[in-house]
Tab-separated table of C-alpha atoms and ligand atoms in Angstrom:
chain	number	residue	atom	x	y	z
A	25	MET	CA	110.458	101.164	86.274
A	26	HIS	CA	107.664	102.137	88.417
A	27	GLU	CA	107.966	105.767	87.044
A	28	MET	CA	105.664	104.901	84.031
A	29	SER	CA	102.948	104.052	86.545
A	30	ILE	CA	103.729	107.009	88.415
A	31	VAL	CA	103.471	109.445	85.412
A	32	VAL	CA	100.277	107.733	84.321
A	33	SER	CA	98.630	108.416	87.524
A	34	ILE	CA	99.886	112.026	87.288
A	35	VAL	CA	98.430	112.431	83.714
A	36	GLU	CA	95.311	110.838	85.008
A	37	ILE	CA	94.746	113.306	87.925
A	38	ALA	CA	95.573	116.201	85.920
A	39	GLU	CA	93.400	115.175	82.819
A	40	SER	CA	90.441	114.422	84.946
A	41	GLU	CA	90.380	117.691	86.826
A	42	ALA	CA	91.161	119.464	83.261
A	43	LYS	CA	88.351	117.875	81.680
A	44	LYS	CA	85.766	118.511	84.767
A	45	ASN	CA	86.479	122.091	84.151
A	46	ASN	CA	86.326	121.806	80.305
A	47	ALA	CA	89.846	122.821	79.532
A	48	LYS	CA	91.237	122.158	76.080
A	49	LYS	CA	94.958	121.744	77.275
A	50	ILE	CA	96.965	121.939	80.159
A	51	THR	CA	99.769	124.302	80.187
A	52	LYS	CA	101.574	123.776	83.437
A	53	LEU	CA	102.010	121.045	85.944
A	54	GLU	CA	103.432	121.724	89.192
A	55	LEU	CA	104.360	118.601	91.165
A	56	ASP	CA	105.831	118.383	94.964
A	57	ILE	CA	108.266	115.327	95.013
A	58	GLY	CA	110.246	114.399	98.251
A	59	THR	CA	113.876	113.536	97.799
A	60	VAL	CA	113.292	110.191	99.630
A	61	SER	CA	109.999	109.581	97.803
A	62	GLY	CA	111.124	106.524	95.936
A	63	ILE	CA	110.590	108.517	92.926
A	64	GLU	CA	113.728	108.900	90.490
A	65	LEU	CA	113.328	112.434	88.691
A	66	ASP	CA	115.333	111.320	85.599
A	67	ALA	CA	113.179	108.257	85.104
A	68	LEU	CA	110.127	110.204	85.702
A	69	ASN	CA	111.087	112.798	83.373
A	70	PHE	CA	112.030	110.127	80.878
A	71	ALA	CA	108.736	108.488	81.264
A	72	PHE	CA	106.625	111.616	81.007
A	73	GLU	CA	108.623	112.615	77.598
A	74	SER	CA	107.740	109.263	76.080
A	75	ILE	CA	103.907	109.422	76.607
A	76	LYS	CA	103.387	113.455	76.922
A	77	ASN	CA	102.310	113.761	73.094
A	78	GLU	CA	99.381	111.359	73.691
A	79	THR	CA	98.088	113.425	76.658
A	80	MET	CA	96.617	116.984	77.402
A	81	LEU	CA	99.958	117.588	78.703
A	82	LYS	CA	101.629	117.766	75.427
A	83	ASN	CA	103.099	121.210	75.621
A	84	ALA	CA	102.834	121.750	79.387
A	85	GLN	CA	105.549	123.032	81.435
A	86	ILE	CA	106.553	120.870	84.297
A	87	LYS	CA	107.528	122.184	87.591
A	88	ILE	CA	108.896	119.917	90.259
A	89	ASN	CA	109.334	121.075	93.644
A	90	LYS	CA	111.962	119.068	95.331
A	91	ILE	CA	110.912	118.700	99.192
A	92	LYS	CA	114.036	118.331	101.184
A	93	ALA	CA	113.944	115.182	103.402
A	94	LYS	CA	114.085	115.518	107.197
A	95	SER	CA	114.419	113.041	109.901
A	96	LYS	CA	113.742	113.048	113.843
A	97	CYS	CA	115.412	111.073	116.341
A	98	GLU	CA	113.236	109.228	118.754
A	99	ASP	CA	115.728	109.181	121.132
A	100	CYS	CA	116.623	112.826	121.541
A	101	ASN	CA	114.129	114.584	119.466
A	102	TYR	CA	116.707	116.285	117.247
A	103	GLU	CA	115.317	117.077	113.693
A	104	PHE	CA	118.046	117.029	110.961
A	105	ASN	CA	118.361	117.176	107.186
A	106	VAL	CA	118.988	113.684	105.493
A	107	GLU	CA	119.946	112.700	101.917
A	108	ASP	CA	118.799	109.263	102.606
A	109	VAL	CA	116.355	107.102	104.949
A	110	TYR	CA	119.197	105.195	106.844
A	111	SER	CA	121.151	108.133	108.227
A	112	LEU	CA	121.756	107.862	112.005
A	113	CYS	CA	121.044	110.910	114.171
A	114	PRO	CA	124.028	113.374	113.936
A	115	LYS	CA	123.464	114.293	117.623
A	116	CYS	CA	123.097	110.863	119.582
A	117	ASN	CA	124.269	108.391	116.895
A	118	SER	CA	120.692	106.570	117.275
A	119	TYR	CA	119.295	104.405	114.456
A	120	LYS	CA	115.771	105.388	115.617
A	121	THR	CA	115.106	108.048	113.257
A	122	THR	CA	111.744	108.619	111.416
A	123	ILE	CA	111.346	110.450	108.062
A	124	ILE	CA	109.161	113.469	108.799
A	125	HIS	CA	109.460	115.137	105.512
A	126	GLY	CA	110.854	114.138	102.237
A	127	LYS	CA	108.040	111.207	101.305
A	128	GLU	CA	105.980	113.619	99.243
A	129	MET	CA	104.336	112.982	95.890
A	130	LYS	CA	101.599	115.305	95.010
A	131	VAL	CA	100.301	116.876	92.079
A	132	LYS	CA	100.165	120.277	93.440
A	133	SER	CA	98.468	122.285	90.905
A	134	ILE	CA	97.612	122.418	87.010
A	135	LEU	CA	97.417	125.397	84.889
A	136	ILE	CA	94.567	124.779	82.178
A	137	ASP	CA	93.530	126.768	78.996
B	20	MET	CA	95.857	100.433	73.857
B	21	CYS	CA	95.106	103.016	76.172
B	22	THR	CA	94.611	106.013	74.203
B	23	THR	CA	93.650	108.389	77.181
B	24	CYS	CA	96.851	107.692	79.224
B	25	GLY	CA	99.074	106.125	76.500
B	26	CYS	CA	100.286	103.549	79.266
B	27	GLU	CA	103.205	101.768	78.463
B	28	GLY	CA	103.163	103.025	74.678
B	29	ASN	CA	101.484	100.122	73.058
B	30	GLY	CA	99.190	99.060	75.930
B	31	ASN	CA	100.266	96.800	78.862
B	32	GLU	CA	97.666	93.701	79.205
B	33	ILE	CA	97.752	92.199	82.711
B	34	LYS	CA	96.824	88.536	82.533
B	35	MET	CA	95.199	86.513	85.215
B	36	THR	CA	95.200	82.852	85.321
B	37	VAL	CA	93.779	80.509	88.102
B	38	PHE	CA	95.951	77.590	88.437
B	39	GLY	CA	93.936	74.595	87.311
B	40	GLU	CA	91.450	76.530	85.198
B	41	GLU	CA	91.519	77.126	81.444
B	42	LYS	CA	89.700	80.458	81.175
B	43	LYS	CA	91.791	83.696	81.370
B	44	LEU	CA	91.009	87.033	82.384
B	45	THR	CA	92.617	89.923	80.797
B	46	ILE	CA	92.222	93.581	82.100
B	47	GLN	CA	93.264	96.850	81.112
B	48	ASN	CA	94.825	98.215	84.003
B	49	HIS	CA	93.465	101.961	83.856
B	50	GLU	CA	89.759	101.413	83.338
B	51	HIS	CA	88.865	103.859	86.055
B	52	ASN	CA	90.716	106.406	83.580
B	53	HIS	CA	87.819	106.408	81.205
B	54	ASN	CA	84.671	107.041	83.094
B	55	HIS	CA	84.816	110.840	83.948
B	56	SER	CA	81.787	112.561	84.304
B	57	HIS	CA	80.001	113.327	81.112
B	58	GLY	CA	77.030	115.349	80.751
B	59	HIS	CA	77.605	117.375	83.774
B	60	HIS	CA	79.226	120.670	82.497
B	61	HIS	CA	80.886	123.272	84.217
B	62	HIS	CA	81.192	126.820	83.052
B	63	SER	CA	83.591	127.309	80.232
B	64	HIS	CA	86.394	129.442	80.928
B	65	GLU	CA	87.784	132.313	78.313
B	66	HIS	CA	91.625	132.283	79.474
B	67	SER	CA	93.736	130.107	81.498
B	68	TYR	CA	93.747	129.576	85.028
B	69	GLU	CA	95.209	127.593	87.849
B	70	ILE	CA	93.494	124.616	89.850
B	71	ASN	CA	95.163	123.936	93.190
B	72	LEU	CA	94.937	120.016	93.786
B	73	GLU	CA	97.502	118.761	96.402
B	74	THR	CA	96.427	115.476	95.187
B	75	ASN	CA	98.642	112.310	96.379
B	76	ILE	CA	99.914	110.933	93.042
B	77	LEU	CA	98.994	107.343	94.288
B	78	ASN	CA	95.642	108.631	95.343
B	79	GLN	CA	93.752	106.101	93.019
B	80	ASN	CA	95.723	103.093	93.889
B	81	ASN	CA	95.485	104.185	97.780
B	82	LEU	CA	91.715	104.397	97.544
B	83	LEU	CA	91.614	101.042	95.841
B	84	ALA	CA	93.864	99.427	98.305
B	85	GLU	CA	91.545	100.856	101.141
B	86	ARG	CA	88.632	99.009	99.495
B	87	ASN	CA	90.703	95.905	99.407
B	88	ARG	CA	91.547	96.203	103.128
B	89	GLY	CA	87.683	96.720	103.975
B	90	TYR	CA	86.852	93.491	101.866
B	91	PHE	CA	89.702	91.611	103.687
B	92	GLU	CA	88.722	92.712	107.203
B	93	ALA	CA	84.950	92.014	106.582
B	94	LYS	CA	85.735	88.405	105.536
B	95	ASN	CA	88.362	88.227	108.160
B	96	ILE	CA	90.936	87.671	105.294
B	97	PHE	CA	94.822	88.318	106.417
B	98	ALA	CA	96.509	89.516	103.346
B	99	ILE	CA	100.319	89.311	103.290
B	100	ASN	CA	102.231	91.392	100.613
B	101	MET	CA	105.813	89.487	100.222
B	102	MET	CA	108.354	91.332	98.734
B	103	SER	CA	112.017	90.903	97.583
B	104	SER	CA	114.396	90.867	94.575
B	105	PRO	CA	114.204	87.977	91.864
B	106	GLY	CA	115.308	84.771	93.394
B	107	SER	CA	115.383	85.422	97.185
B	108	GLY	CA	112.988	82.425	97.906
B	109	LYS	CA	109.557	83.910	98.117
B	110	THR	CA	107.986	80.947	96.172
B	111	THR	CA	110.099	78.325	97.808
B	112	LEU	CA	109.073	79.821	101.329
B	113	LEU	CA	105.300	79.799	100.500
B	114	GLU	CA	105.535	76.040	98.845
B	115	LYS	CA	107.070	74.941	102.416
B	116	THR	CA	104.466	76.912	104.249
B	117	ILE	CA	101.616	75.662	102.506
B	118	LYS	CA	102.707	72.060	102.912
B	119	ASP	CA	103.318	72.611	106.360
B	120	LEU	CA	100.250	74.796	107.514
B	121	LYS	CA	97.577	73.759	104.796
B	122	ASP	CA	95.723	71.523	107.206
B	123	LYS	CA	95.588	74.276	109.922
B	124	PHE	CA	94.679	77.188	107.634
B	125	GLN	CA	92.727	78.220	104.603
B	126	LEU	CA	95.436	79.408	102.504
B	127	TYR	CA	95.586	81.257	99.190
B	128	VAL	CA	98.273	82.973	97.016
B	129	ILE	CA	98.443	85.564	94.406
B	130	GLU	CA	101.548	85.246	92.230
B	131	GLY	CA	102.850	88.123	90.604
B	132	ASP	CA	105.357	87.816	87.928
B	133	GLN	CA	106.033	89.627	84.453
B	134	GLN	CA	105.642	86.370	82.742
B	135	THR	CA	105.026	82.720	82.989
B	136	MET	CA	102.795	80.307	85.136
B	137	ASN	CA	105.872	78.729	86.816
B	138	ASP	CA	105.321	80.041	90.372
B	139	ALA	CA	101.533	79.412	90.369
B	140	GLU	CA	102.020	75.748	88.984
B	141	ARG	CA	104.769	75.272	92.100
B	142	ILE	CA	102.197	76.721	94.483
B	143	GLY	CA	99.243	74.841	92.930
B	144	LYS	CA	101.173	71.595	93.249
B	145	ALA	CA	102.071	72.316	96.866
B	146	GLY	CA	98.232	72.486	97.388
B	147	ALA	CA	97.034	76.030	97.843
B	148	PRO	CA	94.506	77.687	95.310
B	149	VAL	CA	96.443	80.071	93.553
B	150	ILE	CA	96.077	82.828	90.682
B	151	GLN	CA	98.879	83.956	88.710
B	152	VAL	CA	99.079	87.761	87.689
B	153	ASN	CA	101.268	88.356	84.915
B	154	THR	CA	102.254	92.097	84.817
B	155	GLY	CA	103.664	92.153	81.248
B	156	ASN	CA	106.045	95.039	81.342
B	157	GLY	CA	104.667	96.122	84.787
B	158	CYS	CA	107.237	95.942	87.528
B	159	HIS	CA	104.909	95.863	90.368
B	160	LEU	CA	101.487	94.575	91.536
B	161	ASP	CA	99.000	97.263	92.178
B	162	ALA	CA	95.687	97.198	94.160
B	163	ASN	CA	93.344	96.964	90.868
B	164	MET	CA	95.053	93.921	90.076
B	165	ILE	CA	94.695	92.491	93.633
B	166	ASN	CA	91.122	93.711	93.698
B	167	LYS	CA	90.350	91.693	90.525
B	168	ALA	CA	92.649	88.741	91.485
B	169	ILE	CA	90.903	88.259	94.839
B	170	LYS	CA	87.307	88.047	93.261
B	171	LYS	CA	88.348	85.637	90.601
B	172	LEU	CA	90.021	83.608	93.161
B	173	GLU	CA	86.857	83.381	95.263
B	174	VAL	CA	88.783	83.529	98.466
B	175	LYS	CA	86.780	82.075	101.579
B	176	ASP	CA	86.125	83.923	104.632
B	177	ASN	CA	88.823	83.101	107.653
B	178	SER	CA	91.703	82.640	105.515
B	179	ILE	CA	95.280	83.690	104.804
B	180	ILE	CA	96.314	85.122	101.538
B	181	PHE	CA	99.791	85.562	100.395
B	182	ILE	CA	100.629	87.997	97.751
B	183	GLU	CA	103.861	87.246	96.193
B	184	ASN	CA	104.916	90.640	94.556
B	185	VAL	CA	107.023	90.777	91.337
B	186	GLY	CA	110.812	90.469	92.271
B	187	ASN	CA	111.761	93.641	92.517
B	188	LEU	CA	113.297	95.685	95.466
B	189	VAL	CA	112.225	99.160	94.463
B	190	CYS	CA	108.745	99.446	92.604
B	191	PRO	CA	106.445	97.257	94.778
B	192	ALA	CA	107.120	99.286	97.878
B	193	LEU	CA	105.140	102.128	96.584
B	194	PHE	CA	102.009	100.607	96.104
B	195	ASP	CA	99.729	99.575	98.536
B	196	LEU	CA	97.597	96.568	97.931
B	197	GLY	CA	95.364	96.682	100.843
B	198	GLU	CA	97.543	94.009	102.811
B	199	ALA	CA	97.696	93.729	106.501
B	200	LYS	CA	101.497	93.100	106.810
B	201	ARG	CA	104.414	93.586	104.602
B	202	ILE	CA	107.212	90.836	104.663
B	203	VAL	CA	110.409	91.596	102.969
B	204	ILE	CA	112.692	88.615	102.302
B	205	MET	CA	116.506	88.882	101.694
B	206	SER	CA	118.656	86.018	101.100
B	207	VAL	CA	122.283	85.641	102.414
B	208	THR	CA	123.701	85.600	98.872
B	209	GLU	CA	122.648	89.028	98.072
B	210	GLY	CA	125.127	90.831	100.221
B	211	GLU	CA	124.586	92.630	103.570
B	212	ASP	CA	124.010	96.140	102.247
B	213	LYS	CA	120.868	95.540	100.273
B	214	PRO	CA	119.042	97.287	103.010
B	215	ILE	CA	120.726	100.753	102.590
B	216	LYS	CA	121.319	100.251	98.626
B	217	TYR	CA	117.222	99.585	98.266
B	218	PRO	CA	115.894	101.290	101.474
B	219	THR	CA	112.464	101.836	100.093
B	220	ILE	CA	111.212	98.211	100.468
B	221	PHE	CA	112.452	97.697	103.934
B	222	GLU	CA	111.023	100.923	104.932
B	223	ASP	CA	107.199	100.006	105.368
B	224	ALA	CA	107.957	96.354	105.862
B	225	ASP	CA	106.986	94.771	109.231
B	226	ILE	CA	109.117	91.768	109.021
B	227	CYS	CA	112.291	90.693	107.472
B	228	ILE	CA	112.987	87.021	106.538
B	229	ILE	CA	116.519	86.216	105.959
B	230	ASN	CA	116.543	83.257	103.798
B	231	LYS	CA	118.807	80.719	102.574
B	232	THR	CA	120.764	80.391	106.240
B	233	ASP	CA	121.799	76.759	105.042
B	234	LEU	CA	124.427	78.626	102.616
B	235	LEU	CA	125.967	80.725	105.574
B	236	PRO	CA	128.968	78.325	105.943
B	237	TYR	CA	130.074	78.916	102.276
B	238	LEU	CA	129.858	82.605	102.322
B	239	SER	CA	131.237	85.743	104.289
B	240	TYR	CA	127.705	87.143	104.813
B	241	ASP	CA	127.493	88.805	108.188
B	242	VAL	CA	123.986	88.396	109.433
B	243	GLU	CA	124.251	90.918	112.052
B	244	LEU	CA	125.602	93.606	109.926
B	245	ALA	CA	122.690	93.140	107.435
B	246	LYS	CA	120.283	93.495	110.171
B	247	LYS	CA	121.929	96.493	111.408
B	248	TYR	CA	121.666	98.308	108.110
B	249	ALA	CA	118.108	96.995	107.889
B	250	LEU	CA	117.543	98.684	111.336
B	251	ARG	CA	118.754	101.808	110.348
B	252	VAL	CA	116.082	101.984	107.531
B	253	ASN	CA	113.468	100.893	109.786
B	254	HIS	CA	113.887	100.333	113.409
B	255	HIS	CA	110.552	98.608	113.949
B	256	LEU	CA	111.460	95.718	111.754
B	257	LYS	CA	111.548	92.266	113.382
B	258	PHE	CA	113.924	89.308	111.906
B	259	ILE	CA	113.241	85.662	111.348
B	260	GLU	CA	116.354	83.629	109.796
B	261	VAL	CA	115.225	80.667	107.709
B	262	SER	CA	116.294	77.974	105.099
B	263	ALA	CA	113.135	77.402	103.091
B	264	THR	CA	114.949	74.544	101.681
B	265	THR	CA	116.021	72.612	104.700
B	266	GLY	CA	113.159	73.989	106.846
B	267	GLU	CA	115.577	75.493	109.518
B	268	GLY	CA	113.870	78.182	111.212
B	269	MET	CA	110.600	77.636	109.812
B	270	GLU	CA	108.978	77.060	113.152
B	271	LYS	CA	109.629	80.682	114.221
B	272	TRP	CA	108.053	81.998	111.181
B	273	TYR	CA	105.015	79.901	111.807
B	274	ASP	CA	104.742	81.055	115.333
B	275	GLU	CA	105.133	84.688	114.099
B	276	LEU	CA	102.494	84.312	111.458
B	277	LYS	CA	100.112	83.044	114.063
B	278	ALA	CA	100.563	85.659	116.418
B	279	LEU	CA	99.985	88.026	113.329
B	280	ILE	CA	96.522	86.597	112.464
B	281	LYS	CA	95.394	86.486	116.198
C	23	GTP	N1	120.219	77.066	99.248
C	23	GTP	C1	118.943	77.287	99.259
C	23	GTP	N2	118.429	77.871	97.941
C	23	GTP	C2	117.101	78.167	98.018
C	23	GTP	C3	116.295	78.534	99.466
C	23	GTP	N3	115.231	78.919	99.203
C	23	GTP	C4	115.201	79.275	97.785
C	23	GTP	N4	116.287	78.709	97.339
C	23	GTP	C5	116.649	78.674	95.601
C	23	GTP	O1	116.702	79.831	95.193
C	23	GTP	C6	116.094	79.766	93.982
C	23	GTP	C7	115.069	80.902	93.690
C	23	GTP	O2	114.047	80.588	94.664
C	23	GTP	P1	112.425	80.827	94.332
C	23	GTP	O3	111.613	80.609	95.406
C	23	GTP	O4	112.053	80.609	93.008
C	23	GTP	O5	112.695	82.507	94.483
C	23	GTP	P2	111.493	83.667	94.143
C	23	GTP	O6	111.763	84.764	95.257
C	23	GTP	O7	110.031	83.179	94.244
C	23	GTP	O8	112.084	84.147	92.685
C	23	GTP	P3	111.154	85.248	91.770
C	23	GTP	O9	109.665	84.764	91.948
C	23	GTP	O10	111.677	84.827	90.494
C	23	GTP	O11	111.356	86.690	91.934
C	23	GTP	C8	115.704	78.557	93.727
C	23	GTP	O12	116.594	77.722	92.941
C	23	GTP	C9	115.464	77.922	94.926
C	23	GTP	O13	115.735	76.566	95.126
C	23	GTP	C10	117.216	78.380	100.516
C	23	GTP	O14	116.679	78.534	101.846
C	23	GTP	N5	118.384	77.794	100.550
C	24	MG	MG1	108.854	83.424	92.884
C	25	ZN	ZN1	119.305	111.690	118.598
């Protein structure tokens, strides 16, 4: 389960920024997570719950913006929404499609006190 | 225990052991976490406010991976990240490769497993310098472990380093190690649909080695179907079919390897 390392990285990013600003606590954390980023949100939440009490994010509200995945067809240039990374182009049936959105994994912002 | 980040609850020790050497090296894998800028204070604020970050979650790993990449390039070391589910034959393929190529190339191996020295022992016997990285609870190697491992292994210039990642089809994919190429191995006993069941590992791979082809007569595995699924995930993928135990197809793999490092 790599979500634990993901959560550890998120906490590191948030805490180091909060400390730079002499904050006492982080009250809100906003993340951008793409639906095909390889991060499982349930596992992420579970990992976060299990370590948050030892961090500055103890009482933080977590907002996760799910970024919808989009693919582009190399053969006909059509752009389309996808649920997965292996969908064929709905227009020309080509497999030469590339994900253009949905791989995001970012700490977007924090609210500090 | 890493109190700042509370990693893995009670701390996860990463062990590194060079095959043939007694001394062990243990690292805490989050040391960068503990040296934030002291002494240098910003204004303190009375009330809460928002900071926009837009920081990639894997930023720290990616930066370290780029450092590894620079190190490899400067020393003309070709690093290959080998990923697969447990038991696809990564170590067997490496053992065979080392036996066949060790006189032509300077080869090194970093072995990633949660526990045991088994794979490092196999590689050491095959004749390549090898370091075992035991990740404990960790399900993947990361750039920091590789950074430590290459220094400990004292990799010479103009060499090839194979990094056998922890057997896992999901987690290793997200962690750039600084490698030049990624290879995913799937064996014919795993079913054709692995690429669409576990797409992440196939997405950024350069080469897909299909192993254990000697078993094809006993299975209903459809190689072309497996390739088709893999191409749907990543249409740039190249395929090499081998049997690491009989040696069938290995010449094609060596040709591909030689072409890569040119
Ligand atoms: N028939 C056959 N068996 C193979 C082949 N390659 C590997 N095996 C067998 O598959 C089993 C697992 O091989 P390993 O090389 O240990 O696999 P691995 O991917 O390194 O496994 P982990 O490191 O545990 O993830 C062993 O029993 C090998 O002998 C092959 O080409 N054909
Ligand atoms: Mg192995
Ligand atoms: Zn199309």
